[in-house]
Amino acid sequence: MSMQRMVIAPEVARALAAHRAVVALETTVVTHGLPQPRGVQVARDMEAAVTAAGAVPATIGMLDGSVRVGLTDEELDRLAATPQVPKVNLSNFAATLVARGTGSTTVAATMLAAHHAGIGVFATGGIGGVHRGASETDDVSSDLTALARFPVTVVCAGAKSILDLPRTVERLETLGVPILGYRCDDFPAFWRRSSGLRLDERFDDLVLLAEAIRAHHALGTGTGILVANPVPEAAELDEEIYDRALSGALELVQSQGIRGRNVTPRILEYMQTATGGRVIDANIALLIDNARVAGELAVALARG
Ligand code: PSU
Ligand code: MN
């Protein structure tokens, strides 16, 4: 099955044809997860981190009705400058394409596009998952659906910690998605290095991690894999500041009855103000570090 209206940048296509290391990057975190112009700058810094690791970056987004795998600087600027740019996930993907729309791809949509393009490694910040209160709202990110369906390895700093982390981890287990820790013993909590929740295995060595990824794909279950890489120590948010800001954000969402796709952007906005921007610094640091690790991992995988 080939994806309609997919444009792969020449450099990415050449790397894929030569079986060289390629890393996919998403755009929702750029346009919705960070304020501009820092979002766009971070996207470029992530690309640079992938390149420095010896891999080719492929930033993915939707522009005027085509899926771009490897956005140019100019295209990324155009995407970020689009007013009210929509978040494209699995359910609105095809409709946005046909409507000749422009949109930022979430982890789910980026995994889908990466899979169709033949890219096996993807770096992001934190995946979406089971929201708090999901037993009532049923708000569960399609990122989990994508992880269950597309055999792409996602390097992240855990799930967004505004989520119900224990239930997110449970769901990943149900879906058969391995959570492999890179130099960490438990599931990271995005702005914090540790959540106290278990992961499937710790790896300290990228060659072994690559072997585990190959072994999982050989099982033929068809799922993706999560590689958990905690926020660098120097950028980790202070526990007290974090707890206070998170409680405030959750209260706001509840009291204002914010739902669905609006939850994440509103919470992030609140947390940015409540921590004097420290969440942004942590967010940027972990994104760039994940891009670096994904680049190194892609190189290890390409070596075979
Ligand atoms: N993490 C962040 N900021 C973000 C996201 C993740 O710190 O903006 C984005 C990712 O693109 C992720 C998406 O795939 O949020 C999940 O959104 P939802 O919960 O609506 O599925
Ligand atoms: Mn949702």
Coordinates of C-alpha atoms and ligand atoms in Angstrom, one line a residue:
M1 CA 0.0 0.0 0.0
S2 CA 1.4 3.3 -0.9
M3 CA 0.4 6.6 0.6
Q4 CA -1.2 9.2 -1.7
R5 CA 0.4 12.6 -2.1
M6 CA 3.6 11.8 -0.3
V7 CA 6.7 13.8 -1.2
I8 CA 10.0 12.5 0.0
A9 CA 12.8 15.1 0.0
P10 CA 15.7 14.1 -2.3
E11 CA 18.2 13.8 0.4
V12 CA 15.9 11.6 2.5
A13 CA 15.1 9.4 -0.6
R14 CA 18.8 9.0 -1.4
A15 CA 19.6 7.9 2.2
L16 CA 16.7 5.4 2.3
A17 CA 17.7 4.0 -1.1
A18 CA 21.3 3.5 0.2
H19 CA 20.0 1.9 3.5
R20 CA 21.6 4.7 5.4
A21 CA 20.3 5.9 8.8
V22 CA 17.3 8.2 8.7
V23 CA 15.3 9.7 11.6
A24 CA 11.8 11.0 11.4
L25 CA 10.8 14.2 13.4
E26 CA 7.3 15.4 14.0
T27 CA 5.8 18.9 13.7
T28 CA 3.0 19.1 16.2
V29 CA 5.4 19.6 19.1
V30 CA 7.0 22.4 17.0
T31 CA 3.7 24.3 16.3
H32 CA 1.6 23.4 19.4
G33 CA 4.1 22.3 22.0
L34 CA 6.4 25.3 21.9
P35 CA 6.0 29.0 21.4
Q36 CA 7.3 30.5 18.1
P37 CA 9.9 31.3 17.0
R38 CA 11.5 28.9 19.4
G39 CA 9.5 25.9 18.1
V40 CA 11.0 26.3 14.6
Q41 CA 14.5 26.9 16.0
V42 CA 14.2 23.6 18.1
A43 CA 13.1 21.7 15.0
R44 CA 16.3 22.9 13.3
D45 CA 18.4 22.0 16.3
M46 CA 16.8 18.6 16.4
E47 CA 17.7 18.2 12.7
A48 CA 21.3 19.3 13.5
A49 CA 21.5 16.8 16.4
V50 CA 20.4 13.9 14.0
T51 CA 22.9 15.1 11.4
A52 CA 25.7 15.3 14.0
A53 CA 25.0 11.7 15.0
G54 CA 25.6 10.6 11.4
A55 CA 21.9 10.2 10.3
V56 CA 19.7 12.1 7.9
P57 CA 16.7 14.0 9.5
A58 CA 13.3 13.9 7.9
T59 CA 10.9 16.4 9.5
I60 CA 7.4 15.4 8.6
G61 CA 4.3 17.6 8.1
M62 CA 1.4 18.2 5.8
L63 CA 1.5 21.2 3.4
D64 CA -1.1 22.1 0.9
G65 CA -2.5 18.6 0.6
S66 CA 0.8 16.7 0.5
V67 CA 2.7 14.8 3.1
R68 CA 6.2 16.1 3.2
V69 CA 8.9 13.7 4.4
G70 CA 11.8 16.0 4.9
L71 CA 10.5 19.6 5.1
T72 CA 12.8 22.3 3.9
D73 CA 13.5 25.3 6.1
E74 CA 11.2 27.4 4.0
E75 CA 8.4 24.8 4.2
L76 CA 8.8 24.5 7.9
D77 CA 8.5 28.2 8.3
R78 CA 5.4 28.2 6.1
L79 CA 3.8 25.4 8.2
A80 CA 4.6 27.2 11.5
A81 CA 3.3 30.5 10.2
T82 CA -0.1 29.0 9.2
P83 CA -2.7 30.5 11.5
Q84 CA -4.5 27.9 13.6
V85 CA -2.6 25.1 11.9
P86 CA -4.5 21.9 12.7
K87 CA -3.1 18.9 14.5
V88 CA -3.2 16.0 12.1
N89 CA -3.6 12.5 13.7
L90 CA -4.8 9.2 12.2
S91 CA -8.5 10.1 12.0
N92 CA -8.2 13.4 10.1
F93 CA -5.2 12.5 8.0
A94 CA -6.9 11.5 4.8
A95 CA -9.5 14.2 5.0
T96 CA -6.9 16.9 5.5
L97 CA -5.0 15.6 2.5
V98 CA -8.0 15.6 0.2
A99 CA -9.0 19.0 1.4
R100 CA -5.5 20.2 0.3
G101 CA -4.9 21.2 3.9
T102 CA -1.8 22.1 5.9
G103 CA -1.2 20.6 9.2
S104 CA 1.3 19.5 11.8
T105 CA 1.6 15.8 12.3
T106 CA 1.3 14.3 15.8
V107 CA 3.3 11.3 16.9
A108 CA 0.6 9.1 15.4
A109 CA 0.5 10.7 12.0
T110 CA 4.3 11.0 11.9
M111 CA 4.6 7.3 12.6
L112 CA 2.1 6.5 9.8
A113 CA 4.0 8.7 7.3
A114 CA 7.4 7.4 8.4
H115 CA 6.2 3.8 8.1
H116 CA 5.0 4.4 4.5
A117 CA 8.3 6.1 3.7
G118 CA 10.3 3.3 5.1
I119 CA 11.8 5.1 8.0
G120 CA 12.1 3.0 11.2
V121 CA 13.3 5.5 13.8
F122 CA 11.5 8.6 15.0
A123 CA 12.4 11.1 17.8
T124 CA 9.9 13.2 19.7
G125 CA 9.5 14.7 23.2
G126 CA 6.7 12.8 24.9
I127 CA 4.0 10.6 23.3
G128 CA 0.3 11.1 23.9
G129 CA -1.5 8.4 26.0
V130 CA -4.3 7.9 28.4
H131 CA -5.6 11.2 29.8
R132 CA -6.5 11.6 33.4
G133 CA -10.2 11.1 33.7
A134 CA -10.3 8.9 30.6
S135 CA -12.7 6.5 32.3
E136 CA -15.3 9.3 31.8
T137 CA -14.0 11.1 28.7
D138 CA -12.5 8.2 26.8
D139 CA -9.7 10.6 25.8
V140 CA -6.9 8.3 24.7
S141 CA -4.3 9.6 22.2
S142 CA -4.2 7.9 18.8
D143 CA -0.4 7.8 19.4
L144 CA -1.2 4.6 21.2
T145 CA -3.1 3.2 18.2
A146 CA -0.2 4.1 16.0
L147 CA 2.3 2.4 18.3
A148 CA 0.2 -0.7 18.2
R149 CA 0.1 -0.7 14.4
F150 CA 3.2 0.7 12.8
P151 CA 6.7 -0.9 13.4
V152 CA 8.5 2.3 14.1
T153 CA 10.8 2.9 17.0
V154 CA 9.9 6.1 18.9
V155 CA 12.6 7.7 21.1
C156 CA 10.9 9.9 23.7
A157 CA 11.3 11.1 27.3
G158 CA 8.2 9.0 28.2
A159 CA 4.7 10.2 27.8
K160 CA 3.5 13.8 28.5
S161 CA 3.4 13.8 32.3
I162 CA 0.0 15.6 32.2
L163 CA -1.4 12.2 31.3
D164 CA -2.4 9.3 33.5
L165 CA 1.0 7.7 33.4
P166 CA 0.2 4.4 35.1
R167 CA -2.7 3.7 32.8
T168 CA -0.6 4.8 29.8
V169 CA 2.0 2.2 30.7
E170 CA -0.6 -0.4 31.3
R171 CA -2.2 0.3 27.9
L172 CA 1.2 0.0 26.1
E173 CA 1.6 -3.4 27.7
T174 CA -1.9 -4.5 26.6
L175 CA -1.0 -3.4 23.1
G176 CA 2.2 -5.3 23.1
V177 CA 4.5 -2.2 22.7
P178 CA 7.8 -2.8 24.4
I179 CA 9.2 0.1 26.5
L180 CA 13.0 0.0 26.5
G181 CA 14.9 2.3 28.8
Y182 CA 18.0 3.9 27.5
R183 CA 20.3 4.3 30.5
C184 CA 17.3 4.5 32.9
D185 CA 15.6 2.1 35.2
D186 CA 12.0 3.3 35.1
F187 CA 9.6 5.1 32.8
P188 CA 10.6 8.8 32.5
A189 CA 8.0 11.5 33.4
F190 CA 8.9 14.0 30.6
W191 CA 10.0 17.0 32.7
R192 CA 11.2 14.6 35.4
R193 CA 13.6 11.8 34.9
S194 CA 11.6 9.2 36.7
S195 CA 8.0 8.2 37.3
G196 CA 8.5 5.2 39.4
L197 CA 6.7 3.1 36.8
R198 CA 8.4 0.0 35.3
L199 CA 9.8 -0.5 31.9
D200 CA 10.5 -3.7 30.1
E201 CA 14.2 -3.6 30.1
R202 CA 17.1 -1.2 30.5
F203 CA 19.8 -0.9 27.9
D204 CA 23.1 1.0 28.3
D205 CA 24.5 0.2 25.0
L206 CA 23.0 1.2 21.6
V207 CA 24.3 -2.0 19.8
L208 CA 22.3 -4.1 22.3
L209 CA 19.3 -1.8 22.0
A210 CA 19.4 -2.2 18.3
E211 CA 19.6 -5.9 18.7
A212 CA 16.5 -5.9 20.9
I213 CA 14.6 -3.8 18.3
R214 CA 15.5 -6.2 15.6
A215 CA 14.5 -9.1 17.8
H216 CA 11.1 -7.5 18.5
H217 CA 10.4 -6.9 14.8
A218 CA 11.4 -10.5 14.1
L219 CA 8.5 -11.6 16.3
G220 CA 6.2 -10.3 13.7
T221 CA 3.7 -8.7 16.1
G222 CA 3.9 -5.6 13.9
T223 CA 3.9 -3.1 16.7
G224 CA 6.2 -0.1 17.3
I225 CA 8.7 0.2 20.1
L226 CA 9.2 2.9 22.7
V227 CA 12.7 3.9 23.6
A228 CA 12.7 5.9 26.8
N229 CA 15.4 8.5 27.2
P230 CA 15.0 10.7 30.3
V231 CA 15.4 14.5 30.2
P232 CA 19.1 15.4 30.7
E233 CA 19.8 15.9 34.4
A234 CA 20.8 19.5 34.1
A235 CA 17.4 20.4 32.5
E236 CA 15.2 18.3 34.8
L237 CA 12.5 20.4 36.5
D238 CA 12.6 20.9 40.2
E239 CA 10.1 18.5 41.8
E240 CA 8.3 21.0 43.9
I241 CA 7.8 23.5 41.1
Y242 CA 6.7 20.7 38.8
D243 CA 4.1 19.3 41.3
R244 CA 2.7 22.8 41.9
A245 CA 2.4 23.7 38.2
L246 CA 0.9 20.4 37.2
S247 CA -1.8 20.5 39.9
G248 CA -2.7 24.1 38.8
A249 CA -2.9 23.0 35.2
L250 CA -5.1 20.0 35.9
E251 CA -7.4 22.1 38.0
L252 CA -7.8 24.6 35.2
V253 CA -8.6 21.9 32.6
Q254 CA -11.2 20.5 35.0
S255 CA -12.8 23.7 36.0
Q256 CA -13.0 25.0 32.4
G257 CA -14.2 21.7 31.0
I258 CA -11.5 21.7 28.4
R259 CA -11.7 18.5 26.2
G260 CA -10.1 16.5 23.4
R261 CA -7.4 18.0 21.2
N262 CA -7.4 21.3 23.2
V263 CA -6.3 19.7 26.5
T264 CA -2.6 19.4 25.7
P265 CA -2.0 22.9 24.4
R266 CA -3.9 24.5 27.3
I267 CA -2.0 22.6 29.9
L268 CA 1.4 23.4 28.3
E269 CA 0.5 27.0 28.1
Y270 CA -0.4 27.1 31.8
M271 CA 2.7 25.2 32.8
Q272 CA 4.9 27.6 30.9
T273 CA 3.6 30.6 32.8
A274 CA 3.5 28.8 36.2
T275 CA 7.2 27.7 35.9
G276 CA 8.6 30.9 34.4
G277 CA 9.3 29.2 31.2
R278 CA 11.3 26.4 32.8
V279 CA 9.2 23.7 31.3
I280 CA 10.2 25.1 27.9
D281 CA 13.9 24.8 28.6
A282 CA 13.4 21.3 29.8
N283 CA 11.2 20.5 26.8
I284 CA 13.8 21.8 24.4
A285 CA 16.7 20.0 26.1
L286 CA 14.9 16.7 26.0
L287 CA 13.8 17.1 22.4
I288 CA 17.4 17.7 21.2
D289 CA 18.7 14.9 23.3
N290 CA 16.1 12.5 21.9
A291 CA 17.1 13.5 18.4
R292 CA 20.7 12.8 19.2
V293 CA 19.9 9.3 20.7
A294 CA 17.6 8.5 17.8
G295 CA 20.3 9.5 15.3
E296 CA 22.9 7.3 17.1
L297 CA 20.3 4.4 17.3
A298 CA 19.5 4.7 13.6
V299 CA 23.2 4.5 12.8
A300 CA 23.5 1.4 15.0
L301 CA 20.4 -0.2 13.3
A302 CA 21.7 0.7 9.8
R303 CA 25.0 -1.1 10.5
G304 CA 23.0 -4.3 11.0
Ligands
PSU1 N1 4.5 16.5 23.8 C1 4.6 17.8 24.0 N2 3.9 18.7 23.3 C2 3.1 18.3 22.2 C3 3.0 17.0 22.0 C4 3.7 16.1 22.7 O1 5.3 18.2 24.9 O2 2.6 19.2 21.6 C5 2.1 16.5 20.8 C6 2.7 15.3 20.1 O3 2.7 15.6 18.7 C7 1.7 14.2 20.4 C8 0.4 15.0 20.5 O4 1.7 13.2 19.4 O5 0.8 16.1 21.3 C9 -0.6 14.1 21.2 O6 -1.8 14.9 21.2 P1 -3.2 14.2 21.6 O7 -3.1 13.9 23.1 O8 -4.2 15.2 21.3 O9 -3.3 12.9 20.9
MN2 MN -7.2 13.2 22.6

